[in-house]
Short mmCIF file of C-alpha atoms in Angstrom, two decimals:
data_model
loop_
_atom_site.label_atom_id
_atom_site.label_comp_id
_atom_site.label_asym_id
_atom_site.label_seq_id
_atom_site.Cartn_x
_atom_site.Cartn_y
_atom_site.Cartn_z
CA UNK A 1 116.64 105.00 86.41
CA UNK A 2 117.87 102.05 84.37
CA UNK A 3 116.64 98.58 85.10
CA UNK A 4 118.76 95.54 84.28
CA UNK A 5 116.66 92.46 83.59
CA UNK A 6 118.19 89.02 83.10
CA UNK A 7 116.32 86.33 81.21
CA UNK A 8 117.58 83.04 82.59
CA UNK A 9 116.58 79.42 83.21
CA UNK A 10 119.46 77.07 83.89
CA UNK A 11 118.22 74.56 81.36
CA UNK A 12 118.75 75.00 77.63
CA UNK A 13 116.09 75.16 74.97
CA UNK A 14 113.29 76.43 77.16
CA UNK A 15 112.86 79.75 75.35
CA UNK A 16 115.27 82.24 76.91
CA UNK A 17 116.33 83.84 73.65
CA UNK A 18 112.78 83.86 72.25
CA UNK A 19 111.66 85.53 75.45
CA UNK A 20 114.56 88.01 75.50
CA UNK A 21 113.78 89.09 71.94
CA UNK A 22 110.05 89.43 72.55
CA UNK A 23 110.46 91.06 75.93
CA UNK A 24 112.93 93.66 74.70
CA UNK A 25 110.83 94.36 71.61
CA UNK A 26 107.69 94.69 73.73
CA UNK A 27 109.32 97.19 76.08
CA UNK A 28 110.70 99.20 73.16
CA UNK A 29 107.35 99.28 71.36
CA UNK A 30 105.83 100.85 74.46
CA UNK A 31 108.29 103.70 74.24
CA UNK A 32 111.08 102.55 76.58
CA UNK A 33 114.60 102.78 75.25
CA UNK A 34 115.82 99.20 75.47
CA UNK A 35 118.99 97.28 74.67
CA UNK A 36 119.21 93.50 74.60
CA UNK A 37 122.59 91.83 75.13
CA UNK A 38 123.40 88.28 74.04
CA UNK A 39 125.60 86.66 76.70
CA UNK A 40 125.75 83.34 74.87
CA UNK A 41 129.28 83.83 73.54
CA UNK A 42 130.19 81.17 71.02
CA UNK A 43 126.59 80.16 70.31
CA UNK A 44 125.08 83.42 69.27
CA UNK A 45 121.40 83.17 68.42
CA UNK A 46 119.75 86.38 69.47
CA UNK A 47 120.74 88.25 66.32
CA UNK A 48 119.09 85.50 64.24
CA UNK A 49 115.85 85.73 66.13
CA UNK A 50 115.92 89.52 65.92
CA UNK A 51 116.66 89.26 62.20
CA UNK A 52 119.85 91.32 62.26
CA UNK A 53 122.51 88.62 61.81
CA UNK A 54 123.82 90.19 58.62
CA UNK A 55 124.35 93.56 60.22
CA UNK A 56 126.72 92.44 62.98
CA UNK A 57 130.12 94.06 62.48
CA UNK A 58 131.39 94.37 66.02
CA UNK A 59 130.08 92.32 68.90
CA UNK A 60 129.88 92.30 72.69
CA UNK A 61 133.31 90.66 73.11
CA UNK A 62 134.95 93.34 70.91
CA UNK A 63 133.51 95.99 73.22
CA UNK A 64 134.48 94.18 76.42
CA UNK A 65 138.02 93.75 75.14
CA UNK A 66 138.24 97.35 73.97
CA UNK A 67 138.53 96.62 70.24
CA UNK A 68 135.40 98.57 69.37
CA UNK A 69 133.29 101.27 70.95
CA UNK A 70 129.81 100.59 72.19
CA UNK A 71 128.45 102.92 69.58
CA UNK A 72 129.98 100.83 66.82
CA UNK A 73 128.65 97.55 68.19
CA UNK A 74 125.06 98.53 68.97
CA UNK A 75 122.69 97.49 66.20
CA UNK A 76 119.47 99.41 65.81
CA UNK A 77 116.38 97.25 65.27
CA UNK A 78 114.88 97.51 61.81
CA UNK A 79 111.31 98.05 63.05
CA UNK A 80 111.71 99.97 66.25
CA UNK A 81 113.83 103.05 66.92
CA UNK A 82 113.93 102.43 70.67
CA UNK A 83 115.48 99.00 70.42
CA UNK A 84 119.17 98.12 70.17
CA UNK A 85 120.92 94.78 70.03
CA UNK A 86 124.38 93.89 71.26
CA UNK A 87 125.25 90.60 69.57
CA UNK A 88 127.49 87.87 70.96
CA UNK A 89 130.61 86.63 69.24
CA UNK A 90 130.43 83.31 67.46
CA UNK A 91 134.18 82.78 67.24
CA UNK A 92 135.17 83.25 70.87
CA UNK A 93 134.14 81.30 73.97
CA UNK A 94 132.61 82.37 77.24
CA UNK A 95 135.96 82.98 78.92
CA UNK A 96 136.34 86.03 76.68
CA UNK A 97 134.05 87.88 79.10
CA UNK A 98 135.26 89.26 82.39
CA UNK A 99 133.50 90.98 85.23
CA UNK A 100 135.19 94.37 84.88
CA UNK A 101 134.63 94.52 81.14
CA UNK A 102 130.96 93.61 81.42
CA UNK A 103 130.47 96.08 84.24
CA UNK A 104 131.98 98.86 82.13
CA UNK A 105 129.67 98.09 79.22
CA UNK A 106 126.62 97.96 81.47
CA UNK A 107 127.57 101.22 83.17
CA UNK A 108 127.94 102.92 79.82
CA UNK A 109 124.61 101.56 78.59
CA UNK A 110 122.94 102.67 81.81
CA UNK A 111 123.46 106.31 80.81
CA UNK A 112 121.30 106.06 77.68
CA UNK A 113 118.82 103.25 78.22
CA UNK A 114 115.73 102.59 80.35
CA UNK A 115 116.03 98.82 80.22
CA UNK A 116 118.97 96.49 79.68
CA UNK A 117 117.82 92.95 78.90
CA UNK A 118 120.50 90.29 79.37
CA UNK A 119 119.91 87.07 77.45
CA UNK A 120 121.63 84.40 79.55
CA UNK A 121 123.14 81.23 78.10
CA UNK A 122 122.09 77.86 79.52
CA UNK A 123 124.06 76.34 82.36
CA UNK A 124 125.51 77.91 85.49
CA UNK A 125 128.97 78.66 84.17
CA UNK A 126 130.71 81.96 83.50
CA UNK A 127 128.41 83.32 80.79
CA UNK A 128 125.25 82.62 82.77
CA UNK A 129 126.85 83.95 85.93
CA UNK A 130 127.92 87.24 84.32
CA UNK A 131 124.49 87.67 82.73
CA UNK A 132 122.75 87.56 86.09
CA UNK A 133 125.47 89.20 88.19
CA UNK A 134 124.42 92.82 87.59
CA UNK A 135 120.66 92.21 87.37
CA UNK A 136 117.96 94.13 89.23
CA UNK A 137 115.17 91.82 88.15
CA UNK A 138 115.11 88.33 86.69
CA UNK A 139 112.72 86.53 84.41
CA UNK A 140 113.06 82.84 85.09
CA UNK A 141 111.89 80.92 82.03
CA UNK A 142 110.54 77.48 82.87
CA UNK A 143 108.94 74.71 80.83
CA UNK A 144 106.24 72.62 82.48
CA UNK A 145 108.49 69.61 83.10
CA UNK A 146 110.46 68.50 86.16
CA UNK A 147 114.05 68.98 84.97
CA UNK A 148 113.40 72.52 83.80
CA UNK A 149 111.72 73.38 87.09
CA UNK A 150 114.60 71.97 89.09
CA UNK A 151 117.19 73.89 87.07
CA UNK A 152 115.18 77.06 87.54
CA UNK A 153 115.22 76.40 91.25
CA UNK A 154 119.00 76.14 91.13
CA UNK A 155 119.25 79.42 89.22
CA UNK A 156 117.01 81.09 91.81
CA UNK A 157 119.45 79.93 94.48
CA UNK A 158 122.33 81.47 92.55
CA UNK A 159 120.38 84.72 92.05
CA UNK A 160 119.85 85.02 95.78
CA UNK A 161 123.39 84.11 96.79
CA UNK A 162 125.91 85.05 94.09
CA UNK A 163 124.53 88.12 92.32
CA UNK A 164 125.99 91.57 92.91
CA UNK A 165 122.88 92.61 94.83
CA UNK A 166 123.15 89.59 97.14
CA UNK A 167 126.88 90.05 97.72
CA UNK A 168 126.51 93.75 98.48
CA UNK A 169 123.58 93.09 100.80
CA UNK A 170 121.16 95.23 98.79
CA UNK A 171 117.49 94.39 98.16
CA UNK A 172 117.15 91.00 96.56
CA UNK A 173 116.76 90.52 92.82
CA UNK A 174 113.07 90.51 92.00
CA UNK A 175 112.45 87.21 90.26
CA UNK A 176 109.46 86.58 87.99
CA UNK A 177 108.31 83.18 86.80
CA UNK A 178 107.55 82.85 83.11
CA UNK A 179 106.16 79.51 81.99
CA UNK A 180 106.71 78.84 78.30
CA UNK A 181 105.61 76.03 75.97
CA UNK A 182 102.52 75.53 78.07
CA UNK A 183 100.03 73.15 76.55
CA UNK A 184 96.74 73.14 78.50
CA UNK A 185 95.60 69.94 76.80
CA UNK A 186 98.66 68.00 77.88
CA UNK A 187 98.43 69.45 81.37
CA UNK A 188 94.83 68.27 81.62
CA UNK A 189 95.84 64.75 80.59
CA UNK A 190 98.61 64.76 83.20
CA UNK A 191 101.55 64.76 80.77
CA UNK A 192 102.77 68.21 81.81
CA UNK A 193 103.13 69.96 85.15
CA UNK A 194 100.38 72.47 85.84
CA UNK A 195 100.94 76.13 86.67
CA UNK A 196 100.02 75.32 90.25
CA UNK A 197 102.63 72.52 90.47
CA UNK A 198 105.38 74.83 89.22
CA UNK A 199 104.37 77.65 91.53
CA UNK A 200 104.35 75.23 94.47
CA UNK A 201 107.97 74.29 93.84
CA UNK A 202 109.48 77.64 92.83
CA UNK A 203 107.27 80.00 94.86
CA UNK A 204 107.98 83.17 92.99
CA UNK A 205 105.30 85.42 91.43
CA UNK A 206 104.07 84.37 88.01
CA UNK A 207 104.47 86.99 85.29
CA UNK A 208 102.95 85.05 82.44
CA UNK A 209 102.25 81.84 80.62
CA UNK A 210 103.23 81.48 76.96
CA UNK A 211 101.29 78.73 75.18
CA UNK A 212 103.08 76.11 73.09
CA UNK A 213 102.68 77.15 69.49
CA UNK A 214 104.01 76.45 66.03
CA UNK A 215 104.14 80.21 65.50
CA UNK A 216 107.31 80.46 67.61
CA UNK A 217 109.33 78.36 65.18
CA UNK A 218 107.97 80.36 62.29
CA UNK A 219 108.98 83.59 64.03
CA UNK A 220 112.55 82.36 64.65
CA UNK A 221 112.93 81.22 61.07
CA UNK A 222 111.88 84.57 59.67
CA UNK A 223 113.90 86.60 62.16
CA UNK A 224 110.90 88.24 63.77
CA UNK A 225 110.44 88.35 67.54
CA UNK A 226 107.36 86.26 68.44
CA UNK A 227 105.70 89.29 70.00
CA UNK A 228 105.52 90.94 66.58
CA UNK A 229 103.35 88.18 65.06
CA UNK A 230 100.19 90.14 65.66
CA UNK A 231 97.04 88.16 66.26
CA UNK A 232 98.73 84.99 67.49
CA UNK A 233 98.28 83.63 71.01
CA UNK A 234 102.04 83.80 71.63
CA UNK A 235 102.19 87.48 70.72
CA UNK A 236 99.19 88.26 72.94
CA UNK A 237 100.70 86.30 75.82
CA UNK A 238 104.00 88.20 75.54
CA UNK A 239 102.11 91.52 75.39
CA UNK A 240 100.43 90.54 78.67
CA UNK A 241 103.84 89.79 80.18
CA UNK A 242 105.07 93.29 79.27
CA UNK A 243 101.92 94.82 80.78
CA UNK A 244 102.35 92.90 84.01
CA UNK A 245 106.05 93.77 84.13
CA UNK A 246 105.14 97.46 83.83
CA UNK A 247 102.69 97.12 86.68
CA UNK A 248 99.34 96.53 85.01
CA UNK A 249 96.97 93.86 86.23
CA UNK A 250 96.09 91.37 83.49
CA UNK A 251 94.23 88.08 83.89
CA UNK A 252 95.97 84.93 82.60
CA UNK A 253 95.04 83.82 79.09
CA UNK A 254 95.62 80.67 77.05
CA UNK A 255 95.83 78.45 80.11
CA UNK A 256 92.62 76.49 79.53
CA UNK A 257 91.82 73.98 76.86
CA UNK A 258 90.02 75.60 73.96
CA UNK A 259 86.85 73.84 72.97
CA UNK A 260 87.21 72.78 69.38
CA UNK A 261 84.38 73.85 67.14
CA UNK A 262 82.54 71.27 65.13
CA UNK A 263 84.16 72.49 61.90
CA UNK A 264 87.64 72.25 63.43
CA UNK A 265 86.91 68.75 64.63
CA UNK A 266 85.86 67.73 61.16
CA UNK A 267 88.57 69.48 59.20
CA UNK A 268 91.43 69.02 61.68
CA UNK A 269 93.14 71.33 64.13
CA UNK A 270 95.19 73.61 61.94
CA UNK A 271 92.68 76.16 60.82
CA UNK B 1 130.65 52.21 128.04
CA UNK B 2 133.99 53.44 126.84
CA UNK B 3 132.78 56.91 125.99
CA UNK B 4 131.64 57.58 129.54
CA UNK B 5 135.06 56.81 130.93
CA UNK B 6 137.28 58.76 128.56
CA UNK B 7 135.86 61.50 126.45
CA UNK B 8 136.76 64.75 124.83
CA UNK B 9 134.69 67.84 125.29
CA UNK B 10 135.28 70.80 123.08
CA UNK B 11 134.42 73.36 125.71
CA UNK B 12 133.71 77.02 125.09
CA UNK B 13 137.40 77.83 125.10
CA UNK B 14 140.02 76.66 122.67
CA UNK B 15 141.18 73.61 124.60
CA UNK B 16 140.20 70.00 124.52
CA UNK B 17 139.39 68.46 127.87
CA UNK B 18 140.09 64.83 128.58
CA UNK B 19 138.11 63.33 131.44
CA UNK B 20 139.89 60.65 133.41
CA UNK B 21 137.90 58.48 135.80
CA UNK B 22 139.09 55.87 138.28
CA UNK B 23 138.34 53.02 135.85
CA UNK B 24 140.11 54.62 132.91
CA UNK B 25 142.85 52.48 131.43
CA UNK B 26 146.01 54.05 130.04
CA UNK B 27 145.43 52.20 126.82
CA UNK B 28 142.07 53.93 126.40
CA UNK B 29 143.63 57.34 126.89
CA UNK B 30 146.33 56.53 124.36
CA UNK B 31 143.71 55.42 121.82
CA UNK B 32 141.74 58.61 122.39
CA UNK B 33 144.81 60.75 121.86
CA UNK B 34 145.71 58.89 118.68
CA UNK B 35 142.14 59.34 117.42
CA UNK B 36 142.37 62.97 118.33
CA UNK B 37 145.52 63.33 116.22
CA UNK B 38 143.78 61.66 113.31
CA UNK B 39 141.04 64.28 113.48
CA UNK B 40 143.73 66.83 112.71
CA UNK B 41 143.06 68.59 115.99
CA UNK B 42 146.64 68.41 117.25
CA UNK B 43 147.05 72.18 117.46
CA UNK B 44 144.75 72.34 120.42
CA UNK B 45 146.28 71.99 123.88
CA UNK B 46 144.75 69.35 126.12
CA UNK B 47 143.39 69.92 129.59
CA UNK B 48 143.30 66.93 131.97
CA UNK B 49 140.24 66.59 134.15
CA UNK B 50 140.62 63.96 136.87
CA UNK B 51 137.69 62.49 138.76
CA UNK B 52 137.46 63.79 142.35
CA UNK B 53 138.25 60.30 143.73
CA UNK B 54 141.86 60.56 142.54
CA UNK B 55 144.32 61.69 145.20
CA UNK B 56 147.45 63.63 144.45
CA UNK B 57 149.70 60.57 144.61
CA UNK B 58 147.72 58.54 142.10
CA UNK B 59 147.53 61.55 139.81
CA UNK B 60 151.31 61.90 139.97
CA UNK B 61 151.72 58.21 139.14
CA UNK B 62 149.34 58.48 136.24
CA UNK B 63 150.99 61.65 134.93
CA UNK B 64 154.36 59.96 134.41
CA UNK B 65 152.75 57.51 132.01
CA UNK B 66 150.51 60.18 130.47
CA UNK B 67 153.50 62.37 129.68
CA UNK B 68 155.15 59.44 127.93
CA UNK B 69 152.06 58.88 125.84
CA UNK B 70 151.80 62.61 125.06
CA UNK B 71 155.38 62.73 123.77
CA UNK B 72 154.82 59.54 121.81
CA UNK B 73 151.72 60.81 119.96
CA UNK B 74 152.96 64.39 120.04
CA UNK B 75 150.20 66.33 121.77
CA UNK B 76 150.57 69.10 124.34
CA UNK B 77 149.32 68.48 127.88
CA UNK B 78 148.37 72.03 128.73
CA UNK B 79 147.09 71.94 132.26
CA UNK B 80 145.11 70.08 134.91
CA UNK B 81 141.65 71.21 135.90
CA UNK B 82 141.36 72.04 139.58
CA UNK B 83 139.01 69.99 141.73
CA UNK B 84 138.45 69.64 145.51
CA UNK B 85 141.32 67.18 145.94
CA UNK B 86 143.93 69.28 144.14
CA UNK B 87 145.26 72.20 146.14
CA UNK B 88 148.75 72.70 144.70
CA UNK B 89 149.57 75.11 141.86
CA UNK B 90 151.21 72.43 139.78
CA UNK B 91 151.65 68.64 139.68
CA UNK B 92 154.76 67.10 138.11
CA UNK B 93 155.45 70.34 136.24
CA UNK B 94 151.94 70.75 134.81
CA UNK B 95 149.95 73.78 135.92
CA UNK B 96 146.66 73.42 137.75
CA UNK B 97 144.06 75.85 136.47
CA UNK B 98 140.59 76.58 137.78
CA UNK B 99 138.23 76.06 134.89
CA UNK B 100 135.23 75.73 137.22
CA UNK B 101 132.06 76.13 135.21
CA UNK B 102 133.52 75.56 131.79
CA UNK B 103 134.50 72.00 132.66
CA UNK B 104 131.07 71.14 133.98
CA UNK B 105 129.47 72.05 130.68
CA UNK B 106 128.33 69.18 128.48
CA UNK B 107 129.29 69.00 124.82
CA UNK B 108 128.88 72.50 123.52
CA UNK B 109 127.45 72.86 120.04
CA UNK B 110 127.95 75.96 118.02
CA UNK B 111 125.03 78.33 117.93
CA UNK B 112 121.94 77.16 116.06
CA UNK B 113 121.77 78.34 112.51
CA UNK B 114 118.52 80.10 111.77
CA UNK B 115 117.78 80.53 108.08
CA UNK B 116 114.85 82.58 106.81
CA UNK B 117 115.47 82.32 103.07
CA UNK B 118 114.25 79.49 100.85
CA UNK B 119 116.88 76.76 100.54
CA UNK B 120 116.97 76.27 96.78
CA UNK B 121 118.16 73.29 94.78
CA UNK B 122 121.95 72.95 94.91
CA UNK B 123 122.42 74.89 98.12
CA UNK B 124 124.03 73.17 101.10
CA UNK B 125 123.64 74.36 104.67
CA UNK B 126 126.11 72.98 107.17
CA UNK B 127 126.26 73.69 110.88
CA UNK B 128 127.86 72.17 113.95
CA UNK B 129 124.67 72.41 115.94
CA UNK B 130 121.00 72.74 115.12
CA UNK B 131 119.64 74.14 111.88
CA UNK B 132 116.29 75.90 111.91
CA UNK B 133 114.79 76.82 108.57
CA UNK B 134 111.89 79.18 108.53
CA UNK B 135 111.08 78.64 104.85
CA UNK B 136 110.91 75.80 102.36
CA UNK B 137 113.63 73.40 101.22
CA UNK B 138 113.79 72.46 97.54
CA UNK B 139 114.63 69.12 95.94
CA UNK B 140 118.38 68.50 95.88
CA UNK B 141 119.16 71.02 98.58
CA UNK B 142 121.23 69.59 101.42
CA UNK B 143 120.84 70.36 105.10
CA UNK B 144 123.62 68.94 107.25
CA UNK B 145 123.51 69.51 111.01
CA UNK B 146 125.44 67.83 113.78
CA UNK B 147 122.39 68.56 115.94
CA UNK B 148 118.68 68.62 115.14
CA UNK B 149 116.95 69.97 112.05
CA UNK B 150 113.73 71.95 112.10
CA UNK B 151 111.97 72.96 108.92
CA UNK B 152 108.99 75.27 109.26
CA UNK B 153 107.78 74.85 105.71
CA UNK B 154 107.81 72.25 102.97
CA UNK B 155 110.90 70.06 103.10
CA UNK B 156 111.81 68.31 99.85
CA UNK B 157 115.59 68.00 99.91
CA UNK B 158 118.12 65.89 101.78
CA UNK B 159 117.96 66.24 105.55
CA UNK B 160 120.98 64.97 107.47
CA UNK B 161 120.87 65.37 111.26
CA UNK B 162 123.42 64.19 113.81
CA UNK B 163 126.04 64.30 111.07
CA UNK B 164 128.91 63.77 113.52
CA UNK B 165 127.30 60.64 114.91
CA UNK B 166 124.70 61.91 117.36
CA UNK B 167 121.99 59.27 117.26
CA UNK B 168 119.74 61.28 119.55
CA UNK B 169 119.37 64.03 116.97
CA UNK B 170 115.91 64.47 115.48
CA UNK B 171 114.31 66.05 112.46
CA UNK B 172 111.13 68.09 112.67
CA UNK B 173 109.28 69.13 109.56
CA UNK B 174 105.94 70.87 109.14
CA UNK B 175 105.33 69.65 105.59
CA UNK B 176 107.12 66.42 104.83
CA UNK B 177 108.30 65.48 101.33
CA UNK B 178 112.02 64.80 101.85
CA UNK B 179 114.04 62.75 99.38
CA UNK B 180 116.64 61.53 101.87
CA UNK B 181 116.72 61.36 105.66
CA UNK B 182 119.69 60.54 107.85
CA UNK B 183 120.34 60.58 111.57
CA UNK B 184 123.72 59.67 113.04
CA UNK B 185 124.76 57.96 109.81
CA UNK B 186 121.60 55.82 109.45
CA UNK B 187 119.91 56.92 106.28
CA UNK B 188 116.80 56.24 104.27
CA UNK B 189 116.05 57.29 100.72
CA UNK B 190 112.42 58.05 100.03
CA UNK B 191 112.42 56.29 96.71
CA UNK B 192 108.75 55.49 96.74
CA UNK B 193 106.17 58.12 97.32
CA UNK B 194 105.64 58.33 101.09
CA UNK B 195 102.22 57.19 102.36
CA UNK B 196 99.39 59.71 102.65
CA UNK B 197 99.69 59.71 106.45
CA UNK B 198 103.01 61.51 106.31
CA UNK B 199 103.25 63.11 102.85
CA UNK B 200 102.85 66.86 103.25
CA UNK B 201 102.09 66.40 106.95
CA UNK B 202 104.02 67.53 110.04
CA UNK B 203 106.37 64.75 111.12
CA UNK B 204 109.19 63.96 113.52
CA UNK B 205 112.06 61.69 112.45
CA UNK B 206 114.11 59.87 115.08
CA UNK B 207 116.14 56.71 115.64
CA UNK B 208 114.63 54.07 117.91
CA UNK B 209 116.66 51.84 120.26
CA UNK B 210 117.35 49.38 117.42
CA UNK B 211 118.73 52.17 115.20
CA UNK B 212 115.76 52.13 112.89
CA UNK B 213 114.70 55.39 111.33
CA UNK B 214 111.15 56.28 112.35
CA UNK B 215 108.93 58.86 110.71
CA UNK B 216 106.18 59.79 113.09
CA UNK B 217 103.26 62.00 112.04
CA UNK B 218 102.70 64.77 114.57
#
């Protein structure tokens, strides 16, 4: 049974695409056949982060409009046989997508894949709406600051009122809270909202906390999903998210301030 | 007070009832009918409800002028509600109908809206009547009720009770943190953080006799 998962947030720049790439890669590495679709038509980024930007021949819009077959447009990941990418178009805009076309693509993908990960654009317009419309589960990416939390709240309202599941009166979309760019030090000094504050406002189950890290930028620049940077806190945190998503029970990590060792204090933080 | 002499009741049926007492002036009725037109409610027929102290003759006299007004402002006088003094089937060509219990009813609100889901940011709930929310209300959500509002959970958004002017409407909240409160058009923004005595506590909001908005911890 296929599961359609939307990665969404409302606000831009919080880490939706980073999360989509890592989440899809994580699922694929554990043996699930996964496809990740970039819904951000006109501002395509996912292919960059997945490191396949030079292999895009046909994109999502070509398939929706019937100019190419799905088979032609799906790009196989270079490191993982179970992972496929459906890139967005950079030359069109979001109106190039329509409900019927997207539904057809998703139905066709449902035959072959275990998970369909939809990378939503920012905002609450057409692209974002279509990304969440067919979803079974949602990962709501939130930064520990008030505007991001409020936009996530808005998206949760849309998930529960305008999605296909809501309109057809089926079970509600299962929403998971993913807090990214979390910096325990800044939370402790009161500059950032704490996990508790965010949970109090959004009141959906927490699936993970990704620490703020310079490794994420490095990963994007080299076209590697952050989850593949073995040994980093970000990679470990994303692995935990996958485990929890697949039903395992994992304690939270990287949410407390690390005590700096004497050597680190003397020679600076970046060791 | 004017409203006690001439008033419209939207009863449970699709008519508007105009109550006419012995002290009612024609001018008042005309103003009411004009106001009624302005509300865009002119498709509804109007039922006349005379006080029992009117006798048939005075009703007949009044009806001649009422009919003139009705033609002038273009509303339909549908019928006259039967009372103990009226025994005929029609007066001056207007039917007398027995509305009995329906007429006695006070202003009838629509059914209360009961909402069990969270009211998220950007969602607006609107009801002609009470709204009861059995969950939390997020920042920037809007609850607009012509009656009372009850929130059994944390209330952060904008709570607007008595939206059609009912100053007796009240707001009840089990965990108070609203950003805006309004009753019958009197509003208060909670710009500053509310004091500890009410923040996150159960409260009742009501208008006092001087139209001041009161937040009372419960």
